[in-house]
PDB file of C-alpha atoms in Angstrom:
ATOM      1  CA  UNK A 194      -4.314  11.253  48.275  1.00  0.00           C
ATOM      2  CA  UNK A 195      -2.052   9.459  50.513  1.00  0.00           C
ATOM      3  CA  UNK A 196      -0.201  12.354  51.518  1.00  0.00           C
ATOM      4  CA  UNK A 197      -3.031  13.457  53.402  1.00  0.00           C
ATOM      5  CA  UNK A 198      -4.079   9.977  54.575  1.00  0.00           C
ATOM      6  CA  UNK A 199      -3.420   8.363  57.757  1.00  0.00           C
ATOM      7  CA  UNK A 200      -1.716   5.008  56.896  1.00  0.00           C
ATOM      8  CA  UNK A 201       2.443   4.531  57.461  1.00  0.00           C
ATOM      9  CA  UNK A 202       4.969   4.575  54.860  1.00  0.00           C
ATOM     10  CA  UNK A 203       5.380   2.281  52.246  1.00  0.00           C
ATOM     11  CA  UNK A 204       9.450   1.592  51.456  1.00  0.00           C
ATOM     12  CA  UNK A 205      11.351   4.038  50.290  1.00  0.00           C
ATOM     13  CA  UNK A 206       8.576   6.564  51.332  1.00  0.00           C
ATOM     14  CA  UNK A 207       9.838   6.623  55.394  1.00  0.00           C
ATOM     15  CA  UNK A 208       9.651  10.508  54.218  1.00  0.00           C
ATOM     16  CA  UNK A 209       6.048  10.693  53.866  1.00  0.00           C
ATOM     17  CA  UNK A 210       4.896  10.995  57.844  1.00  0.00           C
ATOM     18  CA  UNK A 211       7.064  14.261  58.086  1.00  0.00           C
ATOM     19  CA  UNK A 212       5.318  15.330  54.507  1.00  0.00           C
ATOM     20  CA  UNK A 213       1.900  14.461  55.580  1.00  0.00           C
ATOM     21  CA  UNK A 214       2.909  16.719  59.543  1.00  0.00           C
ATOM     22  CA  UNK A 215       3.972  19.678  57.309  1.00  0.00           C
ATOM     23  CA  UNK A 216       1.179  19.794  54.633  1.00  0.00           C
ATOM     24  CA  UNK A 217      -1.155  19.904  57.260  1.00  0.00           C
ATOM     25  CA  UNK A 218       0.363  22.267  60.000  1.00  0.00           C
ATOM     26  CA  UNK A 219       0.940  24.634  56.802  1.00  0.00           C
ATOM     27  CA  UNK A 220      -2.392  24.308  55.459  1.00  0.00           C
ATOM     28  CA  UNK A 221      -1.115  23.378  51.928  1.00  0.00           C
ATOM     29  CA  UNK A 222      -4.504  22.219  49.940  1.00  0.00           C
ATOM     30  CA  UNK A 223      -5.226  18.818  49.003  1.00  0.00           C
ATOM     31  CA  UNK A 224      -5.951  20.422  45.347  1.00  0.00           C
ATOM     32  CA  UNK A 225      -2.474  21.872  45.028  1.00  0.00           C
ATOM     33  CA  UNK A 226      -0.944  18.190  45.223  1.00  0.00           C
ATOM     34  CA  UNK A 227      -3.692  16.522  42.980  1.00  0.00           C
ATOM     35  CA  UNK A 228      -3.147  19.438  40.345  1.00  0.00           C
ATOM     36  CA  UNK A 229       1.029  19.237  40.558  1.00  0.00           C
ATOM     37  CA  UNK A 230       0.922  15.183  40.366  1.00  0.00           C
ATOM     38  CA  UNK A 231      -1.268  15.644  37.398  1.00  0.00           C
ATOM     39  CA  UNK A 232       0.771  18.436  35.858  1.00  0.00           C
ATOM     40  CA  UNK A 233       4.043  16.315  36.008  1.00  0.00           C
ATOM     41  CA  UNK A 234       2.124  13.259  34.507  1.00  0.00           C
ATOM     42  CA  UNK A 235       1.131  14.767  31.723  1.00  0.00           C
ATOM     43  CA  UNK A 236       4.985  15.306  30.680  1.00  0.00           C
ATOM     44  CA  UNK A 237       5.877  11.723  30.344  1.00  0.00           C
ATOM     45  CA  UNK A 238       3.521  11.772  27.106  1.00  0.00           C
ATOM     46  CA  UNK A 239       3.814  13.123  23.663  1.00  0.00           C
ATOM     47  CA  UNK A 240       2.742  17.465  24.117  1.00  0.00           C
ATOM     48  CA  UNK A 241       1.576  19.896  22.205  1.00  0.00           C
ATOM     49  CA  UNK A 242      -0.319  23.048  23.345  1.00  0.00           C
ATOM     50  CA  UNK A 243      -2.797  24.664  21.470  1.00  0.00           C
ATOM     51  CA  UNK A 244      -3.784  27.671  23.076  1.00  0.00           C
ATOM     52  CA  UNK A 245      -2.502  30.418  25.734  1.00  0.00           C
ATOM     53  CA  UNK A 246      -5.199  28.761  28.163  1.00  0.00           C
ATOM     54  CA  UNK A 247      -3.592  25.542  27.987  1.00  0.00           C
ATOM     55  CA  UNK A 248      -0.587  27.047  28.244  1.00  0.00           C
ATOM     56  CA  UNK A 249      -1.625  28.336  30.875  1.00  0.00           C
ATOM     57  CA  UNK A 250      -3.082  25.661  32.505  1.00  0.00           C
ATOM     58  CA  UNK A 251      -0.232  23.341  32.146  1.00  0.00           C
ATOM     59  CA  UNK A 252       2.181  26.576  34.165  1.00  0.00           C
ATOM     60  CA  UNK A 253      -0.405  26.748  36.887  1.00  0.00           C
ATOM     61  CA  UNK A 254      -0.358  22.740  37.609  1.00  0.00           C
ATOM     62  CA  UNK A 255       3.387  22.012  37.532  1.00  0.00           C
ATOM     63  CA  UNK A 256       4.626  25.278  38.804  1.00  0.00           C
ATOM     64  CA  UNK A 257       1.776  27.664  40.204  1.00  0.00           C
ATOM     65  CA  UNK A 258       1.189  24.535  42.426  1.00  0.00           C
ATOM     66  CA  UNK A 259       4.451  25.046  44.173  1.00  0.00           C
ATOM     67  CA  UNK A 260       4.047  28.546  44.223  1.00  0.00           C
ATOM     68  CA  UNK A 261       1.031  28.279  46.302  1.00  0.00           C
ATOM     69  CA  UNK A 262       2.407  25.914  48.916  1.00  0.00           C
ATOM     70  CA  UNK A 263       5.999  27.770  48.788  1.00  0.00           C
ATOM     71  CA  UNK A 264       3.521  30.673  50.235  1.00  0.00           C
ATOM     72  CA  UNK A 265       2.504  28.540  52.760  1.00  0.00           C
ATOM     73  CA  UNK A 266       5.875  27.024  53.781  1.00  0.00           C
ATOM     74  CA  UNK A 267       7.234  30.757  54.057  1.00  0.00           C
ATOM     75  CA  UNK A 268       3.984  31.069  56.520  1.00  0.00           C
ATOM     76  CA  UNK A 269       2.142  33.536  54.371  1.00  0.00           C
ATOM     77  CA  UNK A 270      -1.817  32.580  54.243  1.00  0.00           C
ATOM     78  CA  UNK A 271      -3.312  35.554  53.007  1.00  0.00           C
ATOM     79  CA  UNK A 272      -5.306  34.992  50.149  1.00  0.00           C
ATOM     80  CA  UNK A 273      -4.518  38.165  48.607  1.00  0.00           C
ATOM     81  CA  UNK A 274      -1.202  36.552  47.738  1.00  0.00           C
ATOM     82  CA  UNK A 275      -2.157  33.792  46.147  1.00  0.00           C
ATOM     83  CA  UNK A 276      -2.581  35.476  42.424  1.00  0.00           C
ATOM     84  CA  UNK A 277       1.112  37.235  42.537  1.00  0.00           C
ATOM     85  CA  UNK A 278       2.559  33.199  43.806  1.00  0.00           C
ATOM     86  CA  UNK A 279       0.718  31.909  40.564  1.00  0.00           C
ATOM     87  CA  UNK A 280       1.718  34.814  38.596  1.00  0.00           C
ATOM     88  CA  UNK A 281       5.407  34.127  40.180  1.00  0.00           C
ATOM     89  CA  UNK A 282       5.015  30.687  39.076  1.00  0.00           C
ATOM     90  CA  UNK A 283       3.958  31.399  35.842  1.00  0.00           C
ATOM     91  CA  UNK A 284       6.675  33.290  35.223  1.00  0.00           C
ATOM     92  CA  UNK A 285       9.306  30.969  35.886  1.00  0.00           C
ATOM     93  CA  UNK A 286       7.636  27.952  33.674  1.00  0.00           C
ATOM     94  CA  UNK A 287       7.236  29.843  30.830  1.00  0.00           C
ATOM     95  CA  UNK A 288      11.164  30.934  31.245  1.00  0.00           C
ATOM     96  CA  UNK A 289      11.851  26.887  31.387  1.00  0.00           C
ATOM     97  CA  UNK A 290       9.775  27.028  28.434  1.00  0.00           C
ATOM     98  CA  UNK A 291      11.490  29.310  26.144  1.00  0.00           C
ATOM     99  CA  UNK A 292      14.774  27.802  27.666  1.00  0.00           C
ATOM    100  CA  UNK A 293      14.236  24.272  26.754  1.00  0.00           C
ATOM    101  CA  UNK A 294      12.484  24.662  23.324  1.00  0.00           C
ATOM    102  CA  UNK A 295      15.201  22.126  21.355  1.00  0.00           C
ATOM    103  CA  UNK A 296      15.158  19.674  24.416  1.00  0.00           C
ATOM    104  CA  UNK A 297      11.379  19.624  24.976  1.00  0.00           C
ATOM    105  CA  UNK A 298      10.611  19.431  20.738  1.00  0.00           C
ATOM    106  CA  UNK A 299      13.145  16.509  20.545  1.00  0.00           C
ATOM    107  CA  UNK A 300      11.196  14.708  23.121  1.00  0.00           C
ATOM    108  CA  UNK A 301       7.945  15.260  21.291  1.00  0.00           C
ATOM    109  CA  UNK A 302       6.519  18.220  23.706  1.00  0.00           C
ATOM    110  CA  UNK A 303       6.135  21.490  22.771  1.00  0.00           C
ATOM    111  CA  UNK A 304       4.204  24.419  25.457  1.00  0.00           C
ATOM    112  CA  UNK A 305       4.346  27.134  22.710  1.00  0.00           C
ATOM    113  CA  UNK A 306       1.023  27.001  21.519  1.00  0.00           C
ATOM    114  CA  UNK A 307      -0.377  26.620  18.049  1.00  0.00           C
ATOM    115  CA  UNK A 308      -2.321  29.449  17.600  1.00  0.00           C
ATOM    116  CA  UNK A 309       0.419  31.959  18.491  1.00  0.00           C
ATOM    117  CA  UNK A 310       2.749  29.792  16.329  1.00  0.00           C
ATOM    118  CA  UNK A 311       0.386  30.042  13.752  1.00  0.00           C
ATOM    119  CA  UNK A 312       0.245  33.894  14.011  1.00  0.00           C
ATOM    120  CA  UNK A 313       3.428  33.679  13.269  1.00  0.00           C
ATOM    121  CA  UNK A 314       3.955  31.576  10.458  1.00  0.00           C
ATOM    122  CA  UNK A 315       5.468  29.022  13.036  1.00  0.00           C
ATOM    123  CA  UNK A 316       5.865  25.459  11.512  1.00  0.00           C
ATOM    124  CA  UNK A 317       5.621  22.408  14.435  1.00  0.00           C
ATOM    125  CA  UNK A 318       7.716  20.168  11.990  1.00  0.00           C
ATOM    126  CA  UNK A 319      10.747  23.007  11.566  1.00  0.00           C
ATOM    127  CA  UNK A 320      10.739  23.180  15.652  1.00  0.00           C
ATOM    128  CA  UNK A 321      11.513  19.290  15.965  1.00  0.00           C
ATOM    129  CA  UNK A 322      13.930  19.683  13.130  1.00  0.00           C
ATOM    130  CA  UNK A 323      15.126  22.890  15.436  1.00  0.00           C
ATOM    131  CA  UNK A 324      15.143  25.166  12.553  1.00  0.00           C
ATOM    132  CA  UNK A 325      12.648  27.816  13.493  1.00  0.00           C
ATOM    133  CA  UNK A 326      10.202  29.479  10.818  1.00  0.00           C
ATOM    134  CA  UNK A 327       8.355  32.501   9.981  1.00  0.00           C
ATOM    135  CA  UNK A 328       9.100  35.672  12.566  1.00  0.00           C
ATOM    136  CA  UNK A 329      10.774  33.426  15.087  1.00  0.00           C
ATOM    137  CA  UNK A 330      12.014  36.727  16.452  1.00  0.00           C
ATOM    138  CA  UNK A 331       8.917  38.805  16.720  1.00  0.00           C
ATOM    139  CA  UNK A 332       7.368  35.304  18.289  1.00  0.00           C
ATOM    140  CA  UNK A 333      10.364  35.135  20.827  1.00  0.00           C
ATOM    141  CA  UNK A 334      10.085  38.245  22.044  1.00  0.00           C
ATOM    142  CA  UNK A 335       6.465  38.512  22.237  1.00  0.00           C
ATOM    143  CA  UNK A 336       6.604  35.450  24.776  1.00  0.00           C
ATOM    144  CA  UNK A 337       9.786  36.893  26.580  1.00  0.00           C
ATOM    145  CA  UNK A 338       7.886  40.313  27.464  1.00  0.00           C
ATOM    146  CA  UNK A 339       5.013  37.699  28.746  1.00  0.00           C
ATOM    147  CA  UNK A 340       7.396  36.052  30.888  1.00  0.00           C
ATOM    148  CA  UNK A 341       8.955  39.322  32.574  1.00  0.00           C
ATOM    149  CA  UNK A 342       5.388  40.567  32.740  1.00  0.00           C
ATOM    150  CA  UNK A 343       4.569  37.809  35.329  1.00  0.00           C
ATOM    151  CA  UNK A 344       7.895  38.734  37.125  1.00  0.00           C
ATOM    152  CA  UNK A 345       6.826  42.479  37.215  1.00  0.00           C
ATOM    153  CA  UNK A 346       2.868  40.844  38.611  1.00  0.00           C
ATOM    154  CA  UNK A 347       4.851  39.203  41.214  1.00  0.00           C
ATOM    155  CA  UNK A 348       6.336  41.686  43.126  1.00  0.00           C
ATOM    156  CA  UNK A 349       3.629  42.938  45.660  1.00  0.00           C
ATOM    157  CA  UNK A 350       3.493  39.191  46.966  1.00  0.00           C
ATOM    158  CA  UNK A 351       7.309  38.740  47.416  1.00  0.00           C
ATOM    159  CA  UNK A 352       6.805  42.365  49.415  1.00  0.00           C
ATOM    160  CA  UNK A 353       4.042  40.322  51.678  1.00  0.00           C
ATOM    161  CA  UNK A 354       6.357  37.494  52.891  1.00  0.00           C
ATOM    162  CA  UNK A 355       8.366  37.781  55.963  1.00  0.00           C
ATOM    163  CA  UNK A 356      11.225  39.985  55.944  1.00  0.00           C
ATOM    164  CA  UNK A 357      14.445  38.132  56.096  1.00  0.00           C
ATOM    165  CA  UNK A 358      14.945  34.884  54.925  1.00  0.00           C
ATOM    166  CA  UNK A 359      11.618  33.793  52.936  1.00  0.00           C
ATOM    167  CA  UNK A 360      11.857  37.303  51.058  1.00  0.00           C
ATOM    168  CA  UNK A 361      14.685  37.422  50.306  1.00  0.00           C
ATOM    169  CA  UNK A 362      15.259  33.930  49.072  1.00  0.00           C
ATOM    170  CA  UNK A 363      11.857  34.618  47.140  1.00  0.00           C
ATOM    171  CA  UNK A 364      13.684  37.346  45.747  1.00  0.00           C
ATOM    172  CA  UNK A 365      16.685  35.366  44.691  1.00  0.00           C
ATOM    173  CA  UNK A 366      15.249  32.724  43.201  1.00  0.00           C
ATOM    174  CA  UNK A 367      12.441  35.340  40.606  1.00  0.00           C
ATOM    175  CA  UNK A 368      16.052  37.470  40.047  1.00  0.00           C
ATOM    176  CA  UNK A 369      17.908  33.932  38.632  1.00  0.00           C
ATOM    177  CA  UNK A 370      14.639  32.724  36.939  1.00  0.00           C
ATOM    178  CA  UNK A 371      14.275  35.846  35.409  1.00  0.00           C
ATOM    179  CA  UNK A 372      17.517  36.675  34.668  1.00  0.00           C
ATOM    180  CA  UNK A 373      17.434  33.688  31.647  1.00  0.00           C
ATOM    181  CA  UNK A 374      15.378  35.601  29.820  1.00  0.00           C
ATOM    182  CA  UNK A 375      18.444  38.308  29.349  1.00  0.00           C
ATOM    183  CA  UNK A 376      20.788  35.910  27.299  1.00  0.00           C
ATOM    184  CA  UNK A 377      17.882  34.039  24.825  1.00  0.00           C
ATOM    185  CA  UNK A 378      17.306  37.525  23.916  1.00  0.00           C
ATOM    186  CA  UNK A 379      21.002  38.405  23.340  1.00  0.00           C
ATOM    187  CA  UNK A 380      21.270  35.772  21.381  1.00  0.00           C
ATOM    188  CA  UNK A 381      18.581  36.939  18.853  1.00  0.00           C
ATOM    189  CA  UNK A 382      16.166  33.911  20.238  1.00  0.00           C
ATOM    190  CA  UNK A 383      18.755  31.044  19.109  1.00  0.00           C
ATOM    191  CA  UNK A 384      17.927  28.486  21.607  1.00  0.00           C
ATOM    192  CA  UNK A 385      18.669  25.473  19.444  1.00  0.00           C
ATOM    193  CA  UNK A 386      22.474  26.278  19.107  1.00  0.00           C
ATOM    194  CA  UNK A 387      22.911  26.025  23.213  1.00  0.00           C
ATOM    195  CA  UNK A 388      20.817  26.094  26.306  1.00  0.00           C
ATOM    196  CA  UNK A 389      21.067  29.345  27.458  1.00  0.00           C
ATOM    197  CA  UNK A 390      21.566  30.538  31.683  1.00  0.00           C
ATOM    198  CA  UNK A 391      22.962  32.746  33.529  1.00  0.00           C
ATOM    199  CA  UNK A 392      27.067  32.423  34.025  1.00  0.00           C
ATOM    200  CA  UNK A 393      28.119  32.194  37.671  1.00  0.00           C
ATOM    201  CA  UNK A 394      29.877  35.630  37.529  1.00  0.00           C
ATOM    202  CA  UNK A 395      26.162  37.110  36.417  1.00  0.00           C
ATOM    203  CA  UNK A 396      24.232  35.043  39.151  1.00  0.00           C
ATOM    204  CA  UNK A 397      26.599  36.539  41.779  1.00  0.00           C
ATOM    205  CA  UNK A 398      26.237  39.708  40.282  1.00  0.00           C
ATOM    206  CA  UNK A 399      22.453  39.387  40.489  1.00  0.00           C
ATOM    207  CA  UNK A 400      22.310  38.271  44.064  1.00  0.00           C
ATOM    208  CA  UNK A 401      24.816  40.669  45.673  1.00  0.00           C
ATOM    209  CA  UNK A 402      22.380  43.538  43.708  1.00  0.00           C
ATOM    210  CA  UNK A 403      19.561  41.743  46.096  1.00  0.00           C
ATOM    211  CA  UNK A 404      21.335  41.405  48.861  1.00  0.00           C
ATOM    212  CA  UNK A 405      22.295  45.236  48.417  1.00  0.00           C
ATOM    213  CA  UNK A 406      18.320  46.585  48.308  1.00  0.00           C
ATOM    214  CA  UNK A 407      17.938  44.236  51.444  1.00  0.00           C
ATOM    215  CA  UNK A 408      20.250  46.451  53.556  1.00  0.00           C
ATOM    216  CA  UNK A 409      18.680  49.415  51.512  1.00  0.00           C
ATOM    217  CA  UNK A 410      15.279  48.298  53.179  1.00  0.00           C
ATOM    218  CA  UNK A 411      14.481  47.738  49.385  1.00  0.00           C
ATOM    219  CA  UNK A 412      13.670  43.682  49.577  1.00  0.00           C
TER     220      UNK A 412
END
């Protein structure tokens, strides 16, 4: 609310002004804000998903959200492209997700949702004690190919930005995000023994293979 309002600052907000100029020049929507604010809320309290539509849900508010205004910042108002920024979005919050399974269960909040645990013979109680149940595997990889499926929806949009820098850093940043998913599948879907990423060799690997399709006329 405020960051579309017209009072000043309050301390230790002197940045707000210079928010306020930009959301408006940009046209970022009021609803955006409201939806991210209420997104990131909900984390400081006790989670646990039960179904792909509040899965869903939750990926849209704390990360479709800046999808849609990253569209805007990169000057891109097309509506067309707002469905491959949420499905961009999407994409990289469920890859935090299946990430930060042990860290998110030991702070009581777990996305993965019930039903699809339950499909799997999934027990909530052996996630906290981060020794997974029933076809782990088969669950893993069921929500991995989701993930890169988002990644794969995404790709027209990234094509509709600006050539130069807002593709191609749009491009870098769904080749890292995306790139996670390689190693929690390597590892057979062990993410309790270690938070997996990408090692700096790989991420330099991955962007020089971007970087290479831009001067193809690829990106």
């Amino acid at each position: 609310e405020r960051a579309f309002g017209s009072g000043g600052s309050r301390p230790g907000e002197e940045w707000m002004p210079a928010f306020r100029e930009t959301a408006i020049r940009k046209k970022i929507r009021r609803k955006w804000l409201e939806d991210l604010a209420i997104g990131v809320a909900g984390d400081a309290r006790p989670v646990d998903l039960q179904t792909w539509e509040e899965l869903d849900l939750y990926c849209y508010r704390v990360a479709g959200t800046v999808g849609l205004m990253m569209m805007r910042v990169f000057g891109l108002e097309e509506e067309t492209a707002e469905p491959r920024a949420l499905d961009l979005g999407r994409g990289m919050q469920l890859t935090n997700i299946l990430r930060d399974v042990a860290e998110d269960a030991a702070a009581g909040r777990i996305y993965l949702p019930a039903k699809e645990r339950e499909e799997y013979g999934i027990r909530r109680d052996d996630l906290l004690r981060g020794r997974p149940s029933g076809r782990w595997k088969e669950f893993m990889s069921f929500q991995v190919k989701r993930a890169r499926e988002q990644y794969r929806k995404a790709e027209p949009g990234i094509g509709q930005l600006a050539a130069g820098g807002p593709r191609l850093a749009t491009w870098l940043m769904r080749e890292l995000y995306a790139g996670i998913l390689d190693p929690i599948e390597e590892s057979g879907y062990d993410v309790f023994a270690r938070r997996h990423g990408l090692a700096l060799g790989q991420k330099i690997l991955r962007g020089a293979a971007v970087l290479v399709r831009r001067v193809g006329g690829f990106v």
